[in-house]
PDB file of C-alpha atoms in Angstrom:
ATOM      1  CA  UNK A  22       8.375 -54.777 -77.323  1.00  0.00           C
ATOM      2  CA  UNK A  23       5.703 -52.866 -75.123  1.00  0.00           C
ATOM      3  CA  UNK A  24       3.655 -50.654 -77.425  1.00  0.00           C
ATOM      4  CA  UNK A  25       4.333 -46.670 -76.255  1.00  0.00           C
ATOM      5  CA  UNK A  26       2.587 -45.161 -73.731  1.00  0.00           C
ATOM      6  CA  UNK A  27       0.239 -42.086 -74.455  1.00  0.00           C
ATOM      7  CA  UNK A  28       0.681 -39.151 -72.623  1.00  0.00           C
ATOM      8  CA  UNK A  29      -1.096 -38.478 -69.005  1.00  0.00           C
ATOM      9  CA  UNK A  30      -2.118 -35.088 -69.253  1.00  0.00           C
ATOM     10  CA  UNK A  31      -5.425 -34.760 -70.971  1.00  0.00           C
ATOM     11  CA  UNK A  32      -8.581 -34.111 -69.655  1.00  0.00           C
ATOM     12  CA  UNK A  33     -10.557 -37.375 -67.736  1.00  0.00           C
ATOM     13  CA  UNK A  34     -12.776 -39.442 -69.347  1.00  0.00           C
ATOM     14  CA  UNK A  35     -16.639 -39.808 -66.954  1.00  0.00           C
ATOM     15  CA  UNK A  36     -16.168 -42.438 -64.637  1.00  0.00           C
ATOM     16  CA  UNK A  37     -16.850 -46.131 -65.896  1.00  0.00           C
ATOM     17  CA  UNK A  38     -16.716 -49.564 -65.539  1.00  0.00           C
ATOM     18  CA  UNK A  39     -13.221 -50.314 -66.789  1.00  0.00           C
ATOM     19  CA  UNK A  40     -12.655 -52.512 -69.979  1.00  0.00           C
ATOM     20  CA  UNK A  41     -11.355 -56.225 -68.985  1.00  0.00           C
ATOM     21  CA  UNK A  42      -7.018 -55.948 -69.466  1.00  0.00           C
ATOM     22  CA  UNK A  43      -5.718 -58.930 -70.810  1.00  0.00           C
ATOM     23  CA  UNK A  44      -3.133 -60.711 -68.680  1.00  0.00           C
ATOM     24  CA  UNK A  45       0.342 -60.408 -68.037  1.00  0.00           C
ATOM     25  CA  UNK A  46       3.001 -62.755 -69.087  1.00  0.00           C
ATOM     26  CA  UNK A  47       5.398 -61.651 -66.669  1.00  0.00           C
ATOM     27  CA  UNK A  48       4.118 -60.871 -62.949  1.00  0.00           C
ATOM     28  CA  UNK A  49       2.772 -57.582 -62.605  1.00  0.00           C
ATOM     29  CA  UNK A  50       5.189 -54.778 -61.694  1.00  0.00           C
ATOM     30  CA  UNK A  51       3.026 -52.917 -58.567  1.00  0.00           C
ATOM     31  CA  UNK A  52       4.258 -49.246 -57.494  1.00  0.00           C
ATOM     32  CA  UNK A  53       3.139 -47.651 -54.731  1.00  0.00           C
ATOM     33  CA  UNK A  54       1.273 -44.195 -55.152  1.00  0.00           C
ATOM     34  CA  UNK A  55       0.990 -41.991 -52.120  1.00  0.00           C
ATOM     35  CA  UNK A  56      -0.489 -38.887 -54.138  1.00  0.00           C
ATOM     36  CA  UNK A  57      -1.872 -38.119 -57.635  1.00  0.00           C
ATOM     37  CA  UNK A  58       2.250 -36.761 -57.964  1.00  0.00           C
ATOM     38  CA  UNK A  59       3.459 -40.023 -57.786  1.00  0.00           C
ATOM     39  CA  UNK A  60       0.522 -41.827 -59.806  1.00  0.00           C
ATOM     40  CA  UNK A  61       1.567 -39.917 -62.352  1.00  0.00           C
ATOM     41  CA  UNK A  62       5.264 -40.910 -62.200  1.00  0.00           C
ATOM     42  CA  UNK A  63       4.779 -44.902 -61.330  1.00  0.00           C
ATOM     43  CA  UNK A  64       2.291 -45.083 -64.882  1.00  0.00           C
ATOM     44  CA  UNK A  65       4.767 -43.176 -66.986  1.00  0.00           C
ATOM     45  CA  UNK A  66       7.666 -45.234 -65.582  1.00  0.00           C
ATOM     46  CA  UNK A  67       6.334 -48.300 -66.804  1.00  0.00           C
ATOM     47  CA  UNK A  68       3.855 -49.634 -64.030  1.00  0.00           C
ATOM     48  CA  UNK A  69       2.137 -52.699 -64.797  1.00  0.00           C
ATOM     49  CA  UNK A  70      -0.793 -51.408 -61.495  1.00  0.00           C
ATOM     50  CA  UNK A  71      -0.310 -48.710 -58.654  1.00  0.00           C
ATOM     51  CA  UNK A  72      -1.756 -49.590 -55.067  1.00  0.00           C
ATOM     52  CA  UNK A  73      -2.838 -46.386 -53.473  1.00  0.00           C
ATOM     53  CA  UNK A  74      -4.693 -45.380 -50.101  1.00  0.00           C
ATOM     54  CA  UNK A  75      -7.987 -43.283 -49.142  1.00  0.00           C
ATOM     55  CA  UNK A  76      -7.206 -40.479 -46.703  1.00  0.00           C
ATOM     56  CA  UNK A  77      -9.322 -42.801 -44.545  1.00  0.00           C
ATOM     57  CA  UNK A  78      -9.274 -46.861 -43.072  1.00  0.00           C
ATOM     58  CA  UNK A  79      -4.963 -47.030 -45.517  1.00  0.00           C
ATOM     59  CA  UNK A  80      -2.112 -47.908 -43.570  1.00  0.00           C
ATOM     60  CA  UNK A  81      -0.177 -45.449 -44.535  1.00  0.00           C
ATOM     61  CA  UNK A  82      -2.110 -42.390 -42.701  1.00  0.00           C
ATOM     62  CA  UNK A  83       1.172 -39.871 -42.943  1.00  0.00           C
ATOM     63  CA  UNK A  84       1.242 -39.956 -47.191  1.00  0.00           C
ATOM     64  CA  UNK A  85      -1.035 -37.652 -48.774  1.00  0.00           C
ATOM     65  CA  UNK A  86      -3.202 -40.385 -50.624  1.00  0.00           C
ATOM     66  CA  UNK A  87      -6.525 -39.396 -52.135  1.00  0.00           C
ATOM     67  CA  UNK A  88     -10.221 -38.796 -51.993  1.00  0.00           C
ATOM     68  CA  UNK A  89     -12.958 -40.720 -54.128  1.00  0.00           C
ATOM     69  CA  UNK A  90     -13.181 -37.500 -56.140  1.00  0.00           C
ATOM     70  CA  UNK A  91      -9.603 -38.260 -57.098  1.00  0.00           C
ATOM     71  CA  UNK A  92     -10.118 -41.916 -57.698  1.00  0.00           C
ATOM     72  CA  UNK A  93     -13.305 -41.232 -60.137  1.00  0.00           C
ATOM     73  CA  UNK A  94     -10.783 -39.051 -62.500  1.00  0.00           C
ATOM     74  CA  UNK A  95      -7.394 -41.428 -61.676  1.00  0.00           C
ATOM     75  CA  UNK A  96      -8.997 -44.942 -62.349  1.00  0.00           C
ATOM     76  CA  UNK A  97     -10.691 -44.168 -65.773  1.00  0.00           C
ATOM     77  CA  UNK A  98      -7.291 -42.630 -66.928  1.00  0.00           C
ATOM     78  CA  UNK A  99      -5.297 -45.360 -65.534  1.00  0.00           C
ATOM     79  CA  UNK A 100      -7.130 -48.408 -67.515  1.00  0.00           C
ATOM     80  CA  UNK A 101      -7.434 -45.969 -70.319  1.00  0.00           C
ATOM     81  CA  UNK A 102      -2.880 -46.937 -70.479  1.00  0.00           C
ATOM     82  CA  UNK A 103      -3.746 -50.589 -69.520  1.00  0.00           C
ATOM     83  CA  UNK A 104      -2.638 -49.754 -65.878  1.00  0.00           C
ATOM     84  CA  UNK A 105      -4.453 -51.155 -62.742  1.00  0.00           C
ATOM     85  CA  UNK A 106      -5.773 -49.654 -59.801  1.00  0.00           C
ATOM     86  CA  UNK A 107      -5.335 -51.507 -55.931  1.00  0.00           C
ATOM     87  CA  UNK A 108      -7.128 -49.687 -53.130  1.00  0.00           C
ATOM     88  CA  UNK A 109      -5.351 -50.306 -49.722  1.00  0.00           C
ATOM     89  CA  UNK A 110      -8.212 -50.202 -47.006  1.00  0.00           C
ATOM     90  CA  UNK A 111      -5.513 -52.281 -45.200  1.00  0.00           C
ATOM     91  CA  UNK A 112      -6.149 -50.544 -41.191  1.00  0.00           C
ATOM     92  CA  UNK A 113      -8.001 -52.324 -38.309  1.00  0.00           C
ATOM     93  CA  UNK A 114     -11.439 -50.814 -37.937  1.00  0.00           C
ATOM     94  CA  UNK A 115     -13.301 -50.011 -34.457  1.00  0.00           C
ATOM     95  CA  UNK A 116     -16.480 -50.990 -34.192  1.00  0.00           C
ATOM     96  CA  UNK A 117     -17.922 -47.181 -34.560  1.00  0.00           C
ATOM     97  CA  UNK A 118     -15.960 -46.946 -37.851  1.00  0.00           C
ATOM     98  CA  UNK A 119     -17.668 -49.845 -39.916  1.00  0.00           C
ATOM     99  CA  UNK A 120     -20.811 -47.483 -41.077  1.00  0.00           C
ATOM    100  CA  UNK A 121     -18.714 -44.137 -42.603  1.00  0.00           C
ATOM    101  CA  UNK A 122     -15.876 -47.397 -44.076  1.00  0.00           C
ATOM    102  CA  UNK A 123     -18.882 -48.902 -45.571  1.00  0.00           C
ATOM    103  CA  UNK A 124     -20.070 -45.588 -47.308  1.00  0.00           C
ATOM    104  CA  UNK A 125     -16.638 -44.788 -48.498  1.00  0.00           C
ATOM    105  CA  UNK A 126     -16.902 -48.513 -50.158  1.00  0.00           C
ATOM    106  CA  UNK A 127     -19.932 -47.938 -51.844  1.00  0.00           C
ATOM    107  CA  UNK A 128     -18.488 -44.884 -53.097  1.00  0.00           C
ATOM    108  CA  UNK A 129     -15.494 -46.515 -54.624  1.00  0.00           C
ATOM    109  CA  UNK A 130     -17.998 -49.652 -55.643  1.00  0.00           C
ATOM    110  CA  UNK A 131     -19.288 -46.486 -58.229  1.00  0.00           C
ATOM    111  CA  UNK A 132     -15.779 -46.176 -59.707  1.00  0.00           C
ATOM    112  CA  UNK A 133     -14.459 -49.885 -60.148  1.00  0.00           C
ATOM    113  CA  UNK A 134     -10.819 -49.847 -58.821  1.00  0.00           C
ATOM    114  CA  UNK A 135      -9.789 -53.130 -59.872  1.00  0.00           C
ATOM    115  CA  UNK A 136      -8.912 -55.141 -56.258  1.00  0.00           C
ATOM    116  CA  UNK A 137      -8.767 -53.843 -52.680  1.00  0.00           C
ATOM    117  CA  UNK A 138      -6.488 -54.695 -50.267  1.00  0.00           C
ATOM    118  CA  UNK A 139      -7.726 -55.442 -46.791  1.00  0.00           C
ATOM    119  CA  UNK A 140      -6.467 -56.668 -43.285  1.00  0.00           C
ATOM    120  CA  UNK A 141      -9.563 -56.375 -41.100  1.00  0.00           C
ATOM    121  CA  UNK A 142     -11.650 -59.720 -41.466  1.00  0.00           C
ATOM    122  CA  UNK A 143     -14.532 -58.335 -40.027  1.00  0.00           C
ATOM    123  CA  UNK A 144     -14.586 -55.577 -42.975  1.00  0.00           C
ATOM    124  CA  UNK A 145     -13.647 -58.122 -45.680  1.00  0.00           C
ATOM    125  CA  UNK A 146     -16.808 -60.334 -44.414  1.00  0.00           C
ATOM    126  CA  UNK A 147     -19.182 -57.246 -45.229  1.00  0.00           C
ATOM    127  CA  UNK A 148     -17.235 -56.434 -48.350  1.00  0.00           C
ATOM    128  CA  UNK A 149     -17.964 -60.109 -49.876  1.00  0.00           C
ATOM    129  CA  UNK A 150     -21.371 -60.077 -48.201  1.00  0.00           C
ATOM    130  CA  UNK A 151     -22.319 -56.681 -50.024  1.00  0.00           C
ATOM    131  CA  UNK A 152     -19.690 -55.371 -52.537  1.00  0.00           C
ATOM    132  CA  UNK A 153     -18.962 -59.225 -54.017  1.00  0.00           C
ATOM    133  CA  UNK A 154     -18.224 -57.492 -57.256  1.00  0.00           C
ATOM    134  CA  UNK A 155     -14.466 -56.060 -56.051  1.00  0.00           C
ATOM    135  CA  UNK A 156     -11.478 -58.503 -56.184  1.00  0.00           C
ATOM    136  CA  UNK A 157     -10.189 -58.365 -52.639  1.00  0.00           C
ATOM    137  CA  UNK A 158      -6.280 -59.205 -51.299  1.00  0.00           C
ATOM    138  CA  UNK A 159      -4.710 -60.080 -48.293  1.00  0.00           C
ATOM    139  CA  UNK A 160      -2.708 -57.536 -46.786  1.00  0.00           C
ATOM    140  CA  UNK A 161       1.110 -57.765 -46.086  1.00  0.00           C
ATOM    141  CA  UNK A 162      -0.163 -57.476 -42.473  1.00  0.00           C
ATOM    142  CA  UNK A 163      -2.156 -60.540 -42.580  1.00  0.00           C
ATOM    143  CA  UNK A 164       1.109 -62.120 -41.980  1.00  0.00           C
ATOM    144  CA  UNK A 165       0.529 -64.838 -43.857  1.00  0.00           C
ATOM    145  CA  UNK A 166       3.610 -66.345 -44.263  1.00  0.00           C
ATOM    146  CA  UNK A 167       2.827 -70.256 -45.122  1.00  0.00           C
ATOM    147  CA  UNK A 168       0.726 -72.782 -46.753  1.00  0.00           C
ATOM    148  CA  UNK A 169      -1.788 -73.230 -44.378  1.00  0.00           C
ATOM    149  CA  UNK A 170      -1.667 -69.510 -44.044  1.00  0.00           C
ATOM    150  CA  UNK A 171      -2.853 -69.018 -48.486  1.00  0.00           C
ATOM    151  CA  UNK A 172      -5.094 -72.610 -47.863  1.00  0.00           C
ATOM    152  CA  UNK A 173      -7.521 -70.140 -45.369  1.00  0.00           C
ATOM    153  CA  UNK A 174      -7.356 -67.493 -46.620  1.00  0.00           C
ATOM    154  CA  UNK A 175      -8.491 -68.572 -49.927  1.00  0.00           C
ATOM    155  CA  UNK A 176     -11.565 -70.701 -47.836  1.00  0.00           C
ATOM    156  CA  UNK A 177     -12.482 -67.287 -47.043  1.00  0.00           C
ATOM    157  CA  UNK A 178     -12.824 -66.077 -50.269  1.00  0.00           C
ATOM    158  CA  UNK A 179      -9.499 -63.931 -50.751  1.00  0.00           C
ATOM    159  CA  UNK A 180      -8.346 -63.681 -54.744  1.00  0.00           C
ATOM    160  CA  UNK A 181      -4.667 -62.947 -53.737  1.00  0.00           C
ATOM    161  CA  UNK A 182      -2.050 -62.496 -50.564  1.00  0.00           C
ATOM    162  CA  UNK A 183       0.489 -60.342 -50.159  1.00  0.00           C
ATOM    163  CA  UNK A 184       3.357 -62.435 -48.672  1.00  0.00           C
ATOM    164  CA  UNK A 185       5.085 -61.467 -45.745  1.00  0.00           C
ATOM    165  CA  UNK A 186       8.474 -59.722 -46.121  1.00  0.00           C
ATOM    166  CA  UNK A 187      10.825 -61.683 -44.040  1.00  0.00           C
ATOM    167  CA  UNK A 188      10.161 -65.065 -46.352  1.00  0.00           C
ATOM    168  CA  UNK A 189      13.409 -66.278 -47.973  1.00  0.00           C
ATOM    169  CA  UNK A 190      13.560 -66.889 -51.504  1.00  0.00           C
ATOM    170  CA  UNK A 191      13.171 -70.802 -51.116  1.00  0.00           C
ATOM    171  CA  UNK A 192      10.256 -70.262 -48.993  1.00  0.00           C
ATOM    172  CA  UNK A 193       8.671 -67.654 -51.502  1.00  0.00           C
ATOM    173  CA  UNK A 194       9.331 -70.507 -54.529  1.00  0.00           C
ATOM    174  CA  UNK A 195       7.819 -73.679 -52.784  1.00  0.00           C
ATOM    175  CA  UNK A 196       4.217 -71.006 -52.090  1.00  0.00           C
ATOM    176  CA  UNK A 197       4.673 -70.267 -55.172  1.00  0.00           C
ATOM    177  CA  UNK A 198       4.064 -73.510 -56.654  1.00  0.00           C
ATOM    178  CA  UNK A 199       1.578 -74.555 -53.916  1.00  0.00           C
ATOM    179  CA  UNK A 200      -0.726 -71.796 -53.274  1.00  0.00           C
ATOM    180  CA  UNK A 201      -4.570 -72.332 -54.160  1.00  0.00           C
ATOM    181  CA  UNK A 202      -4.568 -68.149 -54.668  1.00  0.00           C
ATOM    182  CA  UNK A 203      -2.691 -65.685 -56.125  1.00  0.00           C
ATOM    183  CA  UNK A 204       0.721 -64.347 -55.108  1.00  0.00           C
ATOM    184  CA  UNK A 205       2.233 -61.050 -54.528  1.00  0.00           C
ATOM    185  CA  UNK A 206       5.823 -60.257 -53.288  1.00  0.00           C
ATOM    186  CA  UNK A 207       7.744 -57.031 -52.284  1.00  0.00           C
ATOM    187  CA  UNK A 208      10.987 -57.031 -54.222  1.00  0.00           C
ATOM    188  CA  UNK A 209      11.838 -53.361 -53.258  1.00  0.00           C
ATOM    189  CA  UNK A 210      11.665 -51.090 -50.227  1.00  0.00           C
ATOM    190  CA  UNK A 211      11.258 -50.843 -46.484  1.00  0.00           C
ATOM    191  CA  UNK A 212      11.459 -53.684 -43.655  1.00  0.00           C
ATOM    192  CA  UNK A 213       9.643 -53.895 -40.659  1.00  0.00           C
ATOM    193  CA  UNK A 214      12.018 -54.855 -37.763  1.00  0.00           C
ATOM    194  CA  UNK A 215       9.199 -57.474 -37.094  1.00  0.00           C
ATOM    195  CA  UNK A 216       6.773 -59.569 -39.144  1.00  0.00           C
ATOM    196  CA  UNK A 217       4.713 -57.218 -40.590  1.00  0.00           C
ATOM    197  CA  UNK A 218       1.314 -57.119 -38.954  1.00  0.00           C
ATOM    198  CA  UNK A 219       2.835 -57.751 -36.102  1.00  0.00           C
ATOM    199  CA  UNK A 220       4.588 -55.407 -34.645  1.00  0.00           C
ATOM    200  CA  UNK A 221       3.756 -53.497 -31.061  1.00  0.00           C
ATOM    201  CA  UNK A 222       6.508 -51.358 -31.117  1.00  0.00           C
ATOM    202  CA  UNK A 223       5.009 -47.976 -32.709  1.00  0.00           C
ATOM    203  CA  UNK A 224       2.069 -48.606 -30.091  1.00  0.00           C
ATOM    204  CA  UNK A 225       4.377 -49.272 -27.170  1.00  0.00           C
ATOM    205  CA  UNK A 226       6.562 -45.909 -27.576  1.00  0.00           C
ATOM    206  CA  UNK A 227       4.300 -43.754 -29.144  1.00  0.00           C
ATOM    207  CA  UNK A 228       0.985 -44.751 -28.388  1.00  0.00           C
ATOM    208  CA  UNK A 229       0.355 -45.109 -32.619  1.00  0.00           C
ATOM    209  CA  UNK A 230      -0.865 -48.456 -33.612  1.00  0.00           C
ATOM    210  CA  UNK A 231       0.966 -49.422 -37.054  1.00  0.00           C
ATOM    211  CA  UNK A 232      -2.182 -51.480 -37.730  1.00  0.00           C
ATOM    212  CA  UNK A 233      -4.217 -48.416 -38.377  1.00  0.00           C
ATOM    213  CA  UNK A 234      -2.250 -46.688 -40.205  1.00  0.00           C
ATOM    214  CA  UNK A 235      -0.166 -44.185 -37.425  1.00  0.00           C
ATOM    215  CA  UNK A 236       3.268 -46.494 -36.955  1.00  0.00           C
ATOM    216  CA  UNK A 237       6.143 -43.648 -35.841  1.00  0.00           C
ATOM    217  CA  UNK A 238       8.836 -46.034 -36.778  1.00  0.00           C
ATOM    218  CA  UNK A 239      10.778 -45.748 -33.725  1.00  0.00           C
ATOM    219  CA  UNK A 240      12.708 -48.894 -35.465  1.00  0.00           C
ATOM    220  CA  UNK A 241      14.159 -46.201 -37.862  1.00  0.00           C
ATOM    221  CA  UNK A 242      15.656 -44.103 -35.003  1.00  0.00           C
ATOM    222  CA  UNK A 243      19.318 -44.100 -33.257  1.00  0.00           C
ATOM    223  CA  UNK A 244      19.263 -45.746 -29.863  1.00  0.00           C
ATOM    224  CA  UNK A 245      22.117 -45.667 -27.012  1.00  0.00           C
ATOM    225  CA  UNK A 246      23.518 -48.436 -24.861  1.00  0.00           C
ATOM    226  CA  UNK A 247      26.268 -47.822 -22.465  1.00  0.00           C
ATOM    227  CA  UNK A 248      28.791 -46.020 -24.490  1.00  0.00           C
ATOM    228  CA  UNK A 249      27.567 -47.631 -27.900  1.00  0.00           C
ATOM    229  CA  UNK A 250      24.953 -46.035 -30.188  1.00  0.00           C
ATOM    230  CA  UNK A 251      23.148 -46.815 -33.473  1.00  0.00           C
ATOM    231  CA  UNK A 252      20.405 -47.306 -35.375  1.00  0.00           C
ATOM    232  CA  UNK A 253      19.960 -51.164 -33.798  1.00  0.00           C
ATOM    233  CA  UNK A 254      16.682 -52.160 -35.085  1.00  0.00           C
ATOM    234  CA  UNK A 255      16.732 -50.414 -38.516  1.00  0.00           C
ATOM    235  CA  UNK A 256      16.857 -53.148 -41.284  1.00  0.00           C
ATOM    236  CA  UNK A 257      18.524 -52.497 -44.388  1.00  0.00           C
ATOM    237  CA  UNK A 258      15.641 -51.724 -47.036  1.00  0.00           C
ATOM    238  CA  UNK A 259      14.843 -54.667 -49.773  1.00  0.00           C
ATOM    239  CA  UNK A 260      16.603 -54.653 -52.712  1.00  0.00           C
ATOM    240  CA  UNK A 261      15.767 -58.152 -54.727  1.00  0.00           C
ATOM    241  CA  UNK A 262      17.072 -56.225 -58.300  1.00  0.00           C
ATOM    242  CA  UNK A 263      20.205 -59.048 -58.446  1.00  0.00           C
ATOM    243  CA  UNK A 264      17.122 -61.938 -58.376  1.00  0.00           C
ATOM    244  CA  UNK A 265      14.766 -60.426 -60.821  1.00  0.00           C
ATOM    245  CA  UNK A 266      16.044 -63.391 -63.337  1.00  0.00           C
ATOM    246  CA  UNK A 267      15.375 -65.762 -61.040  1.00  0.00           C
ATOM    247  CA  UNK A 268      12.139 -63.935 -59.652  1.00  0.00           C
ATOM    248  CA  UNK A 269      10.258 -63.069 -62.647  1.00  0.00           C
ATOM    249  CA  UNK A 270      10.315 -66.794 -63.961  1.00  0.00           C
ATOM    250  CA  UNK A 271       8.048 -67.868 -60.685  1.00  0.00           C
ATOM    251  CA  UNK A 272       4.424 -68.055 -61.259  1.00  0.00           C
ATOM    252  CA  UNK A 273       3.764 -65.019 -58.943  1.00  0.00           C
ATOM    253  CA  UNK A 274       1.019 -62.184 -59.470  1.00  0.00           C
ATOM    254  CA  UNK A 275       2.630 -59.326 -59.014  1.00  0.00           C
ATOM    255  CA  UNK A 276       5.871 -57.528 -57.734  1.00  0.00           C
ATOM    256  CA  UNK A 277       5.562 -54.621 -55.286  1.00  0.00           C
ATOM    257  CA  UNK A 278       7.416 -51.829 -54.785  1.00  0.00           C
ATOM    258  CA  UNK A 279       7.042 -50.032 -51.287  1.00  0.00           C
ATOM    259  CA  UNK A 280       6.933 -46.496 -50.778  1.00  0.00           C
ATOM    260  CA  UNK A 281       3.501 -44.561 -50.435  1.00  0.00           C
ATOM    261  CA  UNK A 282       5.182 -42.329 -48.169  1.00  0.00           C
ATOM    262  CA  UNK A 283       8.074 -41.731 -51.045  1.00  0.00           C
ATOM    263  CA  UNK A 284       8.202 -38.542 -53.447  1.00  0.00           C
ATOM    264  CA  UNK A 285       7.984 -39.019 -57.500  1.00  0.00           C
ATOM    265  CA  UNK A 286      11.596 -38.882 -58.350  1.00  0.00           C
ATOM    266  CA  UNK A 287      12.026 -41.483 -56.196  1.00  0.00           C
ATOM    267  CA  UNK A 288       9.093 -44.201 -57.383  1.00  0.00           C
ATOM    268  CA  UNK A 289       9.741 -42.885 -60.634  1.00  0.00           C
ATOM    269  CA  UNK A 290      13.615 -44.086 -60.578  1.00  0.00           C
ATOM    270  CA  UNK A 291      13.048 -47.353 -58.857  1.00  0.00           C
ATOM    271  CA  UNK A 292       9.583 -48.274 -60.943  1.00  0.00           C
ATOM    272  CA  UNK A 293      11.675 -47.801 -64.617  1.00  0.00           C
ATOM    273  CA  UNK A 294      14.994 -49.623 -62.583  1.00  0.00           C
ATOM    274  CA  UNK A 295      12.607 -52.801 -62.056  1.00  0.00           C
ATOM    275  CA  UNK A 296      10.286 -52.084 -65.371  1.00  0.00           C
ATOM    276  CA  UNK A 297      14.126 -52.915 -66.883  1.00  0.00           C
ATOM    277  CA  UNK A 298      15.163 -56.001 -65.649  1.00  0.00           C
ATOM    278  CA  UNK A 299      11.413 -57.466 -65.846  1.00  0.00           C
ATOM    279  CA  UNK A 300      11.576 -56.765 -69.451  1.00  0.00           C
ATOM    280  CA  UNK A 301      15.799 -57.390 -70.151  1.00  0.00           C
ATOM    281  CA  UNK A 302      16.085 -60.827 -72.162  1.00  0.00           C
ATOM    282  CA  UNK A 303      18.081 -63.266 -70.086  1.00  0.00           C
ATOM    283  CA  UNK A 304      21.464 -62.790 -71.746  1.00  0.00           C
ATOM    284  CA  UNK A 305      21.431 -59.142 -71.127  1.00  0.00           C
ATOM    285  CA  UNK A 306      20.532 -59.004 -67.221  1.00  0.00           C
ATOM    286  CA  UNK A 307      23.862 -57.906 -66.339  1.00  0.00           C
ATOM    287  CA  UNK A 308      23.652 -55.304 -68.572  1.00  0.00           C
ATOM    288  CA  UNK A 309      20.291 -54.234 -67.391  1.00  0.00           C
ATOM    289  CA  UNK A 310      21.377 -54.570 -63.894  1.00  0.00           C
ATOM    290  CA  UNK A 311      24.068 -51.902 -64.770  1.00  0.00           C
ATOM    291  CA  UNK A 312      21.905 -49.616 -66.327  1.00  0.00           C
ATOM    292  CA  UNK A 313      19.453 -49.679 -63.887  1.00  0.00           C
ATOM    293  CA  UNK A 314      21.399 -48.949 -60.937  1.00  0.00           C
TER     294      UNK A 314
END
C-alpha cells in the first residue's frame, strides 16, 4: 500500500542536493511535465519521476517548460514526495550553441535534477567530461532500437536508453533481458509516422527540424489524393494499458508517458489510469482496466 502523499502547496525548501530514493520494485511510472501546471498534476497523480524541458536545447520547443529558477524550487519539492526529476536537453546543438548549453548545465549541475536526457553526442561528451556527477539517458531520438544499439551506447558511458517507439513487444522483452544498461519504454501517447529521430518530414515542409525541438507535425494533418482525403500518415496514439500485466513484470526502468505539450487534466487522468494498473494485484487487472478507462 503506497504511504499518502503530502500536499504540494507549501512554500520551497533552499535548493539541495537531494536525499538518495530507494528503488522501485515495479518500473518507474515517468509523466511528462510541460509546465509547473502539469508538474503539479503528474506528482499528485501518483508519478513515480516527471521528465521536463528547459525553455532552451528540449525537444519539445512549443510547451511552456521552465527556467532554472523554476527547477531550483520544483526539484527540492519533488524529492521532498520521493518523486524524480529527468531534464530533457534532448535537441541537436550548433556549434555556436555549445558555450550558453554549457552555462545552462552548470546551472542545473547547482540544483541536482536526478538524470538528463540527451541526443547530441557531442554535448553528452562534454557533459561526462565536466558534469560526470549527472546520470545521463539516451534519448528516444537516439533511435536505438537493438542490441548492438544499448551495447554502444553503454561503451559510451550512457546509464539508460529510451527505446524507440515502433519496437514490438517481443522485441522490447528479448532487450529487456539483454541490455548491459537500463531500460525505458513509452507505454502511452503520440507516434511519430517514422522512427523517432529520424524523421525529415517537419524539416522538408516546414523548414522546422524535429531534432531541435520545432517539428510542425505535418504527419498530424489531412492530406488529399485524387478524390480521396485523410489524415494518411497520422498513427493512432500508444495505448499499451491492456499489457501493463504483462509489461510491468519485465525488468525495465521506467514507463513513460508522452505529452509535454498536453494540459493537466489530461496527464493528470492518464498518470492515475497507469499509476492503477501498475499497482492492481494480478487477479484484479480487469477490474483495474475498467476503472481506469
Amino acid at each position: 500500500m503506497k504511504k499518502p502523499r503530502r500536499p504540494i502547496h507549501r512554500s520551497a525548501p533552499p535548493p539541495s542536493r537531494h536525499r538518495p530514493i530507494e528503488p522501485h520494485r515495479l518500473p518507474e511510472l515517468l509523466a511528462p511535465a510541460g509546465s509547473p501546471a502539469t508538474w503539479a498534476a503528474a506528482v499528485e497523480a501518483g508519478a513515480d519521476a516527471v521528465y521536463l524541458g528547459l525553455k532552451d536545447f528540449s525537444a519539445r520547443a512549443f510547451a511552456a517548460n521552465f527556467t532554472l529558477d523554476d527547477l531550483a524550487r520544483l526539484v527540492p519539492l519533488s524529492h521532498d514526495r520521493g518523486v524524480k526529476v529527468f531534464v530533457a536537453f534532448n535537441s541537436l546543438l550548433k556549434e555556436e550553441e555549445l558555450t550558453p548549453a554549457l552555462r545552462l548545465l552548470d546551472g542545473l549541475s547547482r540544483i541536482g535534477p536526478d538524470a538528463l536526457i540527451m541526443q547530441d553526442l557531442g554535448l553528452f561528451r562534454l557533459v561526462k567530461r565536466h558534469y560526470p556527477q549527472f546520470e545521463v539517458h539516451a534519448s528516444t531520438l537516439t533511435a536505438t532500437h537493438n542490441l548492438a544499439g544499448l551495447r554502444v551506447l553503454a561503451g559510451l558511458g550512457y546509464d539508460r536508453a529510451v527505446l524507440a517507439r515502433e519496437l514490438t513487444f517481443s522485441e522490447i522483452e528479448d532487450l529487456a533481458a539483454r541490455s548491459p544498461i537500463g531500460l525505458e519504454v513509452f507505454i502511452h501517447g503520440a507516434l511519430c509516422f517514422s522512427f523517432s529521430g529520424l524523421c525529415l518530414m517537419s524539416s522538408f515542409l516546414g523548414g522546422k527540424g524535429s531534432l531541435r525541438g520545432a517539428c510542425t507535425q505535418p504527419c498530424r494533418r489531412r492530406y488529399a489524393t485524387g478524390k480521396k482525403s485523410g489524415y494518411f500518415f497520422s498513427p493512432t496514439d500508444l495505448d499499451a494499458s491492456t499489457l501493463m500485466l504483462r509489461i510491468r513484470n519485465l525488468p525495465l526502468a521506467a514507463l513513460k508517458i508522452e505529452g509535454r505539450m498536453k494540459g493537466a487534466q489530461y496527464v493528470s487522468h492518464v498518470v492515475r489510469a497507469y499509476r492503477m494498473l501498475l499497482d492492481a494485484p494480478a487477479d484484479r487487472m480487469e477490474e483495474a482496466l475498467a476503472e481506469a478507462a
